[in-house]
PDB file of C-alpha atoms in Angstrom:
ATOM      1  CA  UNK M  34     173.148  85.202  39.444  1.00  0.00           C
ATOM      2  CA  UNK M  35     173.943  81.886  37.275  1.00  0.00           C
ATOM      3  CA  UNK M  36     174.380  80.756  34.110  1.00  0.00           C
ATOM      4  CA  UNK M  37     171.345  81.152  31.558  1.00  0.00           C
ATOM      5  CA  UNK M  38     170.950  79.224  28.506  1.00  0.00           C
ATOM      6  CA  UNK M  39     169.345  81.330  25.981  1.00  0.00           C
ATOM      7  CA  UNK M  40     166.234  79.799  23.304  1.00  0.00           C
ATOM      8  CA  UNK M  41     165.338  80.875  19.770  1.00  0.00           C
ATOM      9  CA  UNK M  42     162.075  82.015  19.206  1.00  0.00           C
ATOM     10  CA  UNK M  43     159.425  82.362  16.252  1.00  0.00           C
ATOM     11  CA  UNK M  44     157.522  84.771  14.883  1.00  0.00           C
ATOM     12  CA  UNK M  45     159.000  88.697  15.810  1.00  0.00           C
ATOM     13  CA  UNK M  46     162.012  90.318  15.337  1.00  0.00           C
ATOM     14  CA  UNK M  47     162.663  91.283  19.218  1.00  0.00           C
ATOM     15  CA  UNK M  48     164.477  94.713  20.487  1.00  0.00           C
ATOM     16  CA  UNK M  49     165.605  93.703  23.924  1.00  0.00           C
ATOM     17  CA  UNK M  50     165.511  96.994  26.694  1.00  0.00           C
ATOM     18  CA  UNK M  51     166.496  96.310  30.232  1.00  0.00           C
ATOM     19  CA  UNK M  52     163.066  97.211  30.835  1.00  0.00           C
ATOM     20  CA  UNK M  53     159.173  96.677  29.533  1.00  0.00           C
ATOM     21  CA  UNK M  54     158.227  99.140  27.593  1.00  0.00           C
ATOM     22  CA  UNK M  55     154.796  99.906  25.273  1.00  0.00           C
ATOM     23  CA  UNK M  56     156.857  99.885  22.413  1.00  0.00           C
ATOM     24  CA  UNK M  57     158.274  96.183  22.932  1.00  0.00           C
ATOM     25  CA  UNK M  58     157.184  93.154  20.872  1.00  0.00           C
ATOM     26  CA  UNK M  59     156.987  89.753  22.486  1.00  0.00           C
ATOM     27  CA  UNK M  60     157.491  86.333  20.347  1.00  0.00           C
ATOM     28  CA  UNK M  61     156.225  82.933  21.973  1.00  0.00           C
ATOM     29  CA  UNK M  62     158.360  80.022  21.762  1.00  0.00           C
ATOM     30  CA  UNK M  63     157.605  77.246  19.397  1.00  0.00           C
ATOM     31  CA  UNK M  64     157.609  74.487  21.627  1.00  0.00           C
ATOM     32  CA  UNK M  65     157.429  73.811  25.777  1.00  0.00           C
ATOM     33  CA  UNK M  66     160.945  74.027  26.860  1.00  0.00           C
ATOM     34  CA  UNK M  67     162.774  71.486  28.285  1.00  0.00           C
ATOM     35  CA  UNK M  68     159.749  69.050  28.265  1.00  0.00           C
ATOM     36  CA  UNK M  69     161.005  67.056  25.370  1.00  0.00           C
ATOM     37  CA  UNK M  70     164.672  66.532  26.650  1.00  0.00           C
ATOM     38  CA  UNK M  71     166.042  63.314  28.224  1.00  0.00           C
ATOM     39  CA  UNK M  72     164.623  63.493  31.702  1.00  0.00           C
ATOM     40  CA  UNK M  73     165.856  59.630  32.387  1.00  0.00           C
ATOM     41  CA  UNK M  74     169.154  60.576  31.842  1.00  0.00           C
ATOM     42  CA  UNK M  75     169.085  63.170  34.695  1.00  0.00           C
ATOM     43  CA  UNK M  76     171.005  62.335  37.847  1.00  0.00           C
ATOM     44  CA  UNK M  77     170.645  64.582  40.660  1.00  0.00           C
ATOM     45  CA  UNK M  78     173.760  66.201  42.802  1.00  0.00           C
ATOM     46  CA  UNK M  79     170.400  65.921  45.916  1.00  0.00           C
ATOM     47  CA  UNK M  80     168.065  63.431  46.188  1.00  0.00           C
ATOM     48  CA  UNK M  81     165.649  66.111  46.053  1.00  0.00           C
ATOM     49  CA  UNK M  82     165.146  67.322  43.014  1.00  0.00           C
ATOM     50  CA  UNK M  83     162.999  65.107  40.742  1.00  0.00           C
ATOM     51  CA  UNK M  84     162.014  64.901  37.005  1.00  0.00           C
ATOM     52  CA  UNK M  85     158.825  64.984  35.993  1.00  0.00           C
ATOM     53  CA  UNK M  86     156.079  63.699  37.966  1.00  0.00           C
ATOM     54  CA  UNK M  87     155.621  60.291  36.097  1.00  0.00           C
ATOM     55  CA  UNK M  88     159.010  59.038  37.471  1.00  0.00           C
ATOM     56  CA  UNK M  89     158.182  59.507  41.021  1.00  0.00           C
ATOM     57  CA  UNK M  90     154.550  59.970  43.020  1.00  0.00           C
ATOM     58  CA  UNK M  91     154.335  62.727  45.161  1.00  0.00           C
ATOM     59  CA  UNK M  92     152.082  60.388  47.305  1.00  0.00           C
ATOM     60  CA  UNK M  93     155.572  58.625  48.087  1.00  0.00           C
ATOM     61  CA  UNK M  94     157.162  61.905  49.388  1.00  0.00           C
ATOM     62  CA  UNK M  95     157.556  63.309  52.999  1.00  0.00           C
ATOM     63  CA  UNK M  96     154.807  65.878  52.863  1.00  0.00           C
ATOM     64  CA  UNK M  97     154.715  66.736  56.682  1.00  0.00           C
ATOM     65  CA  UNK M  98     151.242  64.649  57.779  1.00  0.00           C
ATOM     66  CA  UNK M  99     149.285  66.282  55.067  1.00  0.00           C
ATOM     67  CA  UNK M 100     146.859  63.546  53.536  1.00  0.00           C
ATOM     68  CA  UNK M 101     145.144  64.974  50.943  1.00  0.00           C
ATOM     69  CA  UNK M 102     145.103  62.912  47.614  1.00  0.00           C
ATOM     70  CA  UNK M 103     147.390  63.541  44.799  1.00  0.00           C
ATOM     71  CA  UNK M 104     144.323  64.879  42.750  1.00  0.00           C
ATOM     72  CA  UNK M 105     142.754  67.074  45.291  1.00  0.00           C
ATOM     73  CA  UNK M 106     143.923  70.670  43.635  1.00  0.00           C
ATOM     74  CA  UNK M 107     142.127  72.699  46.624  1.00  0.00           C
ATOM     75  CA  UNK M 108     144.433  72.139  49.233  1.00  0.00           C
ATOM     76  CA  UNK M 109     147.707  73.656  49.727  1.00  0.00           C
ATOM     77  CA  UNK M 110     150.087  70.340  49.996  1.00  0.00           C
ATOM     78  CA  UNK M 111     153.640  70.818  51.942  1.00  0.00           C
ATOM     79  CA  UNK M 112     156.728  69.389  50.362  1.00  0.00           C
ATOM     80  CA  UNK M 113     159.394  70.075  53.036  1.00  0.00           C
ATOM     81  CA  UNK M 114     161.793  72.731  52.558  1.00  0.00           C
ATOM     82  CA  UNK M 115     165.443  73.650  52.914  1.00  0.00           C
ATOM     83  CA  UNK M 116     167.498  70.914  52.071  1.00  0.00           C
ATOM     84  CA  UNK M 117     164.412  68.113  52.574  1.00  0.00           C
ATOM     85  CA  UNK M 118     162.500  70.232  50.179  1.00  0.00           C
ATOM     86  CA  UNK M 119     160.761  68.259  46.852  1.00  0.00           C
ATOM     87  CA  UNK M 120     161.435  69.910  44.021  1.00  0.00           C
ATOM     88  CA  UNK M 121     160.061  68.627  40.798  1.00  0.00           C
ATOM     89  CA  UNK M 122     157.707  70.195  37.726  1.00  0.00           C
ATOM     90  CA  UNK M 123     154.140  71.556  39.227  1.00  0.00           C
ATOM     91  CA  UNK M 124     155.550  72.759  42.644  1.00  0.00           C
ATOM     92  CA  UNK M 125     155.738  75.989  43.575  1.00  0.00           C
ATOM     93  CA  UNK M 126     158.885  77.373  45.699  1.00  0.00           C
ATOM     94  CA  UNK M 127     158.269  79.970  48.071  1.00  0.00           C
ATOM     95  CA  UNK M 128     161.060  82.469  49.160  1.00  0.00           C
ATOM     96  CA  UNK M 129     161.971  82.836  53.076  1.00  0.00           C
ATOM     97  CA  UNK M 130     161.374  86.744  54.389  1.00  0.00           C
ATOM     98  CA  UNK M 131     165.451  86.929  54.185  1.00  0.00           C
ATOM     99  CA  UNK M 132     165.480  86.526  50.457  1.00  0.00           C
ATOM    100  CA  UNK M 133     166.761  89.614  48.892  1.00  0.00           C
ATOM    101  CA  UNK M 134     166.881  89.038  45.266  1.00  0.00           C
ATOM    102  CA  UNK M 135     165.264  91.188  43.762  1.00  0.00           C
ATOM    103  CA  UNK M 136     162.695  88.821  41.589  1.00  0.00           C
ATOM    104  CA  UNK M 137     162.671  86.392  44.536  1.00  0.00           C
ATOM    105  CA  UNK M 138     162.340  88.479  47.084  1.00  0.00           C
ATOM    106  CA  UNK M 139     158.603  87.386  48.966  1.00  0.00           C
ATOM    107  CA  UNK M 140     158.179  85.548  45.384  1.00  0.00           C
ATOM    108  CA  UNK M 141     156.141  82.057  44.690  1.00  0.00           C
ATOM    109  CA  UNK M 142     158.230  80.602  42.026  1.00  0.00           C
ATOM    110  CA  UNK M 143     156.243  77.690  39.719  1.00  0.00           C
ATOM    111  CA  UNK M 144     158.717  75.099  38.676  1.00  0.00           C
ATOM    112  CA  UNK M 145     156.999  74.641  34.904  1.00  0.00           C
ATOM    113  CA  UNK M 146     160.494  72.601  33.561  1.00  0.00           C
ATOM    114  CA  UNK M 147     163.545  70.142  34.592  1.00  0.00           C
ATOM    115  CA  UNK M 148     165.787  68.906  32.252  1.00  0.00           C
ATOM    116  CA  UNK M 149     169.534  68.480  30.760  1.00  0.00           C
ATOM    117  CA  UNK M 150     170.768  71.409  28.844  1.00  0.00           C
ATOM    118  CA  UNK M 151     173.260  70.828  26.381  1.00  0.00           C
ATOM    119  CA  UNK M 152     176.096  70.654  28.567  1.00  0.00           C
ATOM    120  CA  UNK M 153     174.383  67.725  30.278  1.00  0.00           C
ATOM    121  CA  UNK M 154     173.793  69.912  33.412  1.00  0.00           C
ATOM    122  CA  UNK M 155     170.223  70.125  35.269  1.00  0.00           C
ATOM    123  CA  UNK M 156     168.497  72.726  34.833  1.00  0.00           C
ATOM    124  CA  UNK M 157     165.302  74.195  36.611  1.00  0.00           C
ATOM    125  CA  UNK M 158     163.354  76.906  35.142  1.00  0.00           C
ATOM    126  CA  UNK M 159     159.942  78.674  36.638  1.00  0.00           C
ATOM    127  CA  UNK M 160     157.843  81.887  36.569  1.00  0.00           C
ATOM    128  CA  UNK M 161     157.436  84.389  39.527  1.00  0.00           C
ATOM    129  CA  UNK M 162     153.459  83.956  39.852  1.00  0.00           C
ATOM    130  CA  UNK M 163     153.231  87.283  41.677  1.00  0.00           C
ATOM    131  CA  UNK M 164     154.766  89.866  39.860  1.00  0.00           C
ATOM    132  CA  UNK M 165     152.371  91.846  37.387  1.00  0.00           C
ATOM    133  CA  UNK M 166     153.332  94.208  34.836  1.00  0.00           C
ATOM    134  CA  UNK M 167     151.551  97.174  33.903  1.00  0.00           C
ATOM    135  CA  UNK M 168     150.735  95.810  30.381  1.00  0.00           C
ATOM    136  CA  UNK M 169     148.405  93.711  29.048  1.00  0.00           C
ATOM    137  CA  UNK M 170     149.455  90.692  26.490  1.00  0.00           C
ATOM    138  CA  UNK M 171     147.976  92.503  23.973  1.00  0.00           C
ATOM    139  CA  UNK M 172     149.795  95.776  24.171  1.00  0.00           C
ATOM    140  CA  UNK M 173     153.197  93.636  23.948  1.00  0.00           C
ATOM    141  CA  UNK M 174     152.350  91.324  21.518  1.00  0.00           C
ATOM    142  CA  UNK M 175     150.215  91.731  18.347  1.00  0.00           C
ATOM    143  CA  UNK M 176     149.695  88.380  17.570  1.00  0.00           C
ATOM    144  CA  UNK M 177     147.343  87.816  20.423  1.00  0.00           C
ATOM    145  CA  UNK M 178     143.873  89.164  19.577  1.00  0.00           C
ATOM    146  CA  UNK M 179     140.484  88.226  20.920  1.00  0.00           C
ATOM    147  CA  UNK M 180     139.161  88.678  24.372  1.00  0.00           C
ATOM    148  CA  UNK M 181     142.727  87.036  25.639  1.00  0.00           C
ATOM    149  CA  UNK M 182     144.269  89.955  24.422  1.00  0.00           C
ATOM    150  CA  UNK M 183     143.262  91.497  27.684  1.00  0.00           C
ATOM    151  CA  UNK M 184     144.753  89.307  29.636  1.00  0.00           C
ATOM    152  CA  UNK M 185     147.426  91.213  32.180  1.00  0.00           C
ATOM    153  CA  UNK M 186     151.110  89.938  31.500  1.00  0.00           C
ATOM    154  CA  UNK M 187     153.083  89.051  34.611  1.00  0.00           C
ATOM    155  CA  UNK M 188     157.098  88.735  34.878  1.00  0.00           C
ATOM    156  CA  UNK M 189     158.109  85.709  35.264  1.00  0.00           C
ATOM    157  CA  UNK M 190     162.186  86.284  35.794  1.00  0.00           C
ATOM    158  CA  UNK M 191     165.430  87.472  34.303  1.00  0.00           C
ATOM    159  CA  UNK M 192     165.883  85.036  31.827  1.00  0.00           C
ATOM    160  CA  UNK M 193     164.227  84.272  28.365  1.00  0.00           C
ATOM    161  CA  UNK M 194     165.551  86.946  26.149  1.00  0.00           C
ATOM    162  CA  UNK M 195     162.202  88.735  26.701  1.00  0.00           C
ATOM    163  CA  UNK M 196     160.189  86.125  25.338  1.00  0.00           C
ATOM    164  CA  UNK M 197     156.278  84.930  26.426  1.00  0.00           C
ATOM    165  CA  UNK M 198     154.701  82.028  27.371  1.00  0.00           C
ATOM    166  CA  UNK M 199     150.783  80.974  27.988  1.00  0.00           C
ATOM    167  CA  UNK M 200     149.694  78.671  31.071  1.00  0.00           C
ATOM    168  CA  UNK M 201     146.006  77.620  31.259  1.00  0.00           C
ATOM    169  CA  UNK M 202     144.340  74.865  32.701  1.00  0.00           C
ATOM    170  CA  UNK M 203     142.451  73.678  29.043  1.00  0.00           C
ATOM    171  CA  UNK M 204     144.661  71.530  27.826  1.00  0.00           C
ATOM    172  CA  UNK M 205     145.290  67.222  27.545  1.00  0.00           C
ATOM    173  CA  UNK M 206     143.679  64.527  25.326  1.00  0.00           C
ATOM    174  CA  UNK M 207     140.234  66.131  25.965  1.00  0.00           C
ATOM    175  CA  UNK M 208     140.992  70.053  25.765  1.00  0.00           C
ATOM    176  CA  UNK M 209     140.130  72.530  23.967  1.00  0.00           C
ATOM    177  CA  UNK M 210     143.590  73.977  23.949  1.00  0.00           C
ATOM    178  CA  UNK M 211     146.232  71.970  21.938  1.00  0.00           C
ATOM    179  CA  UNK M 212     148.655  71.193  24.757  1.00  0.00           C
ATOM    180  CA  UNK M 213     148.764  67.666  25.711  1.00  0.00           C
ATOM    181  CA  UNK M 214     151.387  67.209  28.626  1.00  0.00           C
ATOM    182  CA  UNK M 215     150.894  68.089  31.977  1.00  0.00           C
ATOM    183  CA  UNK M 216     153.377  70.535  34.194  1.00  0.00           C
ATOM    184  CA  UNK M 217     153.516  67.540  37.075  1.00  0.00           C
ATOM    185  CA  UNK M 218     150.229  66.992  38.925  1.00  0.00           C
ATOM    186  CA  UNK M 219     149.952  70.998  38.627  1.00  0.00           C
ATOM    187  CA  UNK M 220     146.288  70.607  36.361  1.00  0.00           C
ATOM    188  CA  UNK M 221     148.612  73.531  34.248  1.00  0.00           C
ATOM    189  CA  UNK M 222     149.454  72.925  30.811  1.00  0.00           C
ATOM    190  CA  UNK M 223     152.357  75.546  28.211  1.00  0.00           C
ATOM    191  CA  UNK M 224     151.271  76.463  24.836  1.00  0.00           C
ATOM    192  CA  UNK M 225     148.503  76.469  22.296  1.00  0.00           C
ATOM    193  CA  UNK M 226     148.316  80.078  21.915  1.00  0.00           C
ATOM    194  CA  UNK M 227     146.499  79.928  18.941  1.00  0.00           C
ATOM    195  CA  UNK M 228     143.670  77.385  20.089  1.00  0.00           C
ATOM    196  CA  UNK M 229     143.720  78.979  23.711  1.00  0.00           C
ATOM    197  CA  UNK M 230     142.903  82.573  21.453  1.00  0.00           C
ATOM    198  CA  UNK M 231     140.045  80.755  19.898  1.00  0.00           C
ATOM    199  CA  UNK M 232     139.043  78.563  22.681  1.00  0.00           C
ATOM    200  CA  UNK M 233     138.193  81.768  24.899  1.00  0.00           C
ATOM    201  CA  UNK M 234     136.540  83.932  21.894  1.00  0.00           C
ATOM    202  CA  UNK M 235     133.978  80.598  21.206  1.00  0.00           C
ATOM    203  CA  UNK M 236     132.965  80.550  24.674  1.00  0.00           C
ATOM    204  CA  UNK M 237     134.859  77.161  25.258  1.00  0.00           C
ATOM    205  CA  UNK M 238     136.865  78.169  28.272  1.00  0.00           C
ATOM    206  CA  UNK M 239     137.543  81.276  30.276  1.00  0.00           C
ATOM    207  CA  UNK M 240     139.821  83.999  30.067  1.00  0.00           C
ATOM    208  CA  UNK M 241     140.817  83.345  33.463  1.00  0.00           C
ATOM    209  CA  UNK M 242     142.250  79.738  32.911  1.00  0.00           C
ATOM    210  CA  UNK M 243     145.024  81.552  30.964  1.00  0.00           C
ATOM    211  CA  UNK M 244     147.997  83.460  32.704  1.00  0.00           C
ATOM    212  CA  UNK M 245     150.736  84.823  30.449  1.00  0.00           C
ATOM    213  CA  UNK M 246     154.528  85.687  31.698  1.00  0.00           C
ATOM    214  CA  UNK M 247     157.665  87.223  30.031  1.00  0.00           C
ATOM    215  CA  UNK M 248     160.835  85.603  30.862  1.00  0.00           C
ATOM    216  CA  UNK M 249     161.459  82.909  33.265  1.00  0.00           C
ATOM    217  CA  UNK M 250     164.032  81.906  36.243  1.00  0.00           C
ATOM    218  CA  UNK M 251     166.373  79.323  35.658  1.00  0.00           C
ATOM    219  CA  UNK M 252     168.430  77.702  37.801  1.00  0.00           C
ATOM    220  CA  UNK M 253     170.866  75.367  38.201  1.00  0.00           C
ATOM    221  CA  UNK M 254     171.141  72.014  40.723  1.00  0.00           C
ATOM    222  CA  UNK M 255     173.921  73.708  42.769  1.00  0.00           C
ATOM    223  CA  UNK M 256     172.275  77.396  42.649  1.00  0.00           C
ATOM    224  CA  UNK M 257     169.141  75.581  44.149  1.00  0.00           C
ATOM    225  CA  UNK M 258     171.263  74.006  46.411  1.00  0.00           C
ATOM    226  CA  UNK M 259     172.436  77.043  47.848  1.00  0.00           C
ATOM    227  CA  UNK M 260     169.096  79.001  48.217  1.00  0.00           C
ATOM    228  CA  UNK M 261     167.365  75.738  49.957  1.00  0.00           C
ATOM    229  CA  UNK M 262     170.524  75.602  52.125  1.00  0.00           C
ATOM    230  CA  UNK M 263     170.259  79.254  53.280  1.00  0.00           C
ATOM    231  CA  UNK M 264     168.194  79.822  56.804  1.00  0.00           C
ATOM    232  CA  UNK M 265     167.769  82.220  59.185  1.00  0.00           C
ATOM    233  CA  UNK M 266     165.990  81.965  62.193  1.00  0.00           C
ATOM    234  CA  UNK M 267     164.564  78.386  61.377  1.00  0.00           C
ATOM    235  CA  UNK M 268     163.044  80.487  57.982  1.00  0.00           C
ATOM    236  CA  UNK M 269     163.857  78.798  54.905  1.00  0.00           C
ATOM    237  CA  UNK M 270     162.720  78.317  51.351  1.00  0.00           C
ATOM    238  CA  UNK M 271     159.739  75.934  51.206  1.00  0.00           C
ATOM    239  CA  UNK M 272     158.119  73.860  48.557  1.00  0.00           C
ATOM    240  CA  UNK M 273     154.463  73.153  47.850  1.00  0.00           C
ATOM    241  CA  UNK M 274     151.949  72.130  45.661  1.00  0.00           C
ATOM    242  CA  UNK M 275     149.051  74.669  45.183  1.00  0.00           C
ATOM    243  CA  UNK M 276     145.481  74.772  43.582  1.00  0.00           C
ATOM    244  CA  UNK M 277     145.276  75.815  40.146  1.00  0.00           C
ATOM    245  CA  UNK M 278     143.735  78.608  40.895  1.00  0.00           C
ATOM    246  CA  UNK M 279     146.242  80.115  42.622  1.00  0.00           C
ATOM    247  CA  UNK M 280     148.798  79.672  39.694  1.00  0.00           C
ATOM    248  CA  UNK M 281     146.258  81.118  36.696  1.00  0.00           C
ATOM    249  CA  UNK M 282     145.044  84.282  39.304  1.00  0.00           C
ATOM    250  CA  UNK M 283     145.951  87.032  37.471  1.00  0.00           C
ATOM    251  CA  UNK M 284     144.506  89.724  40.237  1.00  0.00           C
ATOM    252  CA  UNK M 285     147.745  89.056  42.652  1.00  0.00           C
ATOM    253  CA  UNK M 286     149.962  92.319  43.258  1.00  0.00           C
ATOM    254  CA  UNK M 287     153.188  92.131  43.364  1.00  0.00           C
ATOM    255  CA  UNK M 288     154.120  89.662  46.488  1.00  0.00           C
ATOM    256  CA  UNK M 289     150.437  89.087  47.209  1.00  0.00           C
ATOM    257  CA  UNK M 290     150.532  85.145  46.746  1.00  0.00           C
ATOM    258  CA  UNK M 291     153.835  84.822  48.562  1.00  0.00           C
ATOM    259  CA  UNK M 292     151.969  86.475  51.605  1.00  0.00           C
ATOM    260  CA  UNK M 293     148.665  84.117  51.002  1.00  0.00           C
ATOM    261  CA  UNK M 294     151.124  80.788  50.597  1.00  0.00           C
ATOM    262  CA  UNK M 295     153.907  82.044  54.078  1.00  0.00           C
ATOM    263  CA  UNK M 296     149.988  81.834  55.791  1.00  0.00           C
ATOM    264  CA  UNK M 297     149.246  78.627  54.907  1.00  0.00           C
ATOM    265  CA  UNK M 298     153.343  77.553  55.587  1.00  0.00           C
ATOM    266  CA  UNK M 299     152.561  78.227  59.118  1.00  0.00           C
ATOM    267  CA  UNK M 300     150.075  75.889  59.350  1.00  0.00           C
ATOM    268  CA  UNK M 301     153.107  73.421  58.945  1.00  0.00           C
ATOM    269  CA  UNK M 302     156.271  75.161  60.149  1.00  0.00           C
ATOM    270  CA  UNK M 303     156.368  77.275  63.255  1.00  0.00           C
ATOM    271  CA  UNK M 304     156.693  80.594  61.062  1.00  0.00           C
ATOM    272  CA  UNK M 305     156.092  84.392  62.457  1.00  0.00           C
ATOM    273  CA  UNK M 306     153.423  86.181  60.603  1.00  0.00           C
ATOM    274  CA  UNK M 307     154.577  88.436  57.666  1.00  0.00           C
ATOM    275  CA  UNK M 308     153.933  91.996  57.184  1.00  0.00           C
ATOM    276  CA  UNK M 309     152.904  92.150  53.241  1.00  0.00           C
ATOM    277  CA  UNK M 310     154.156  95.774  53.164  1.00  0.00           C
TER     278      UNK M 310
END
């Protein structure tokens, strides 16, 4: 466990219970978190861990002999892991089979956020990509009506005082959803709620380029540290960029992407097969 910095939220006067429950109400932040803070003030403990995407090409990084281009989002592209992992926005961290949290445990982890909090320490945050609820956005929050309402919410992590947030794949200077910045080279985009809602009941984009979570994992440098320093038996936490596809699926059971991304890892590490039970 670490140190979580908690957010203020609009729009719903929230109960918190340790667990989900039917009769819960989720708000949605106001704004992308940390996006806005000063990323070119960050300096990193390890070389490692980068700001957003704009201060550093992935093209430049070790990524183990694959060549696929930086806009090719239907690959599966290998950014080292353990210590010589990359770990920026728009990469997705996959746990080792010796991982017991118990939100990382055989978890994909998408880093959506890097930045300073207001003790000028770095801090990561990401959703679990894999680990679906029984409800649907719509059950847990009101606010979201329409066809998206339907949309299964996922846990994304401990933190986030049980708050939601929307990922899609609509937004930038030409989408239909208001969301301008890009999560890295990810093709994922935070926010718009309101314009993804009426995006997806005009016919404009699918349901399906929308995933919703509750809560997030946060980190910070030296807790990262420590997890990519951890190995057993050469098996170690790895870091990769993934199609978009694989972040917005919303048809994963719990730990069912972890066991899809550990068989593409082995492509590139010498790594046993996983059971997925």
């Amino acid at each position: 466990s670490g140190t979580y910095i908690r957010e203020s939220f609009l729009t719903a006067t929230l109960v918190v219970f340790s667990t989900l429950s039917s009769h819960h109400t989720l708000a949605f932040s106001p704004h992308p978190s940390p996006t806005q803070q000063r990323f070119s003030d960050v300096r990193s403990r390890s070389n490692n861990i980068k700001p957003p995407c704009h201060f550093g090409s992935p093209t430049l990084m070790k990524m183990a002999s694959d060549s696929s281009s930086n806009e090719d989002l239907g690959s599966v592209r290998y950014l080292g892991s353990g210590e010589d992992a990359i770990i920026r926005p728009g990469v997705v961290l996959v746990s080792p089979t010796h991982e017991y949290d118990h939100f990382l445990r055989r978890s994909a982890v998408f880093v959506y956020a890097i930045g300073l909090n207001e003790n000028e320490n770095t801090i990561i945050r990401g959703v679990v990509l894999d680990h679906p609820t029984a409800f649907s956005i719509g059950e847990m929050s009101p606010n979201v009506m329409g066809s998206l309402s339907e949309n299964v919410l996922f846990r994304g992590g401990y933190d986030g005082s049980d708050t939601a947030m929307l990922l899609h794949s609509a937004g930038g200077s030409n989408g239909p959803v208001k969301s301008d910045t890009m999560i890295g080279s990810s093709g994922i985009f935070e926010g718009g709620i309101v314009s993804a809602m009426e995006s997806v009941d005009a016919g404009a984009i699918e349901s399906g380029q929308c995933k919703f979570f509750f809560n997030h994992m946060q980190f910070t440098e030296m807790e990262l540290d420590d997890m990519f320093a951890g190995t057993e038996e050469g098996d170690e936490w790895v870091s990769l960029e993934i199609p978009t596809k694989y972040v917005l699926d919303s048809d994963y059971g719990r730990g069912e992407l972890w066991y899809k991304l550990r068989n593409n890892i082995r492509k590139f590490r010498k790594v046993e097969p996983d059971g997925s039970g």
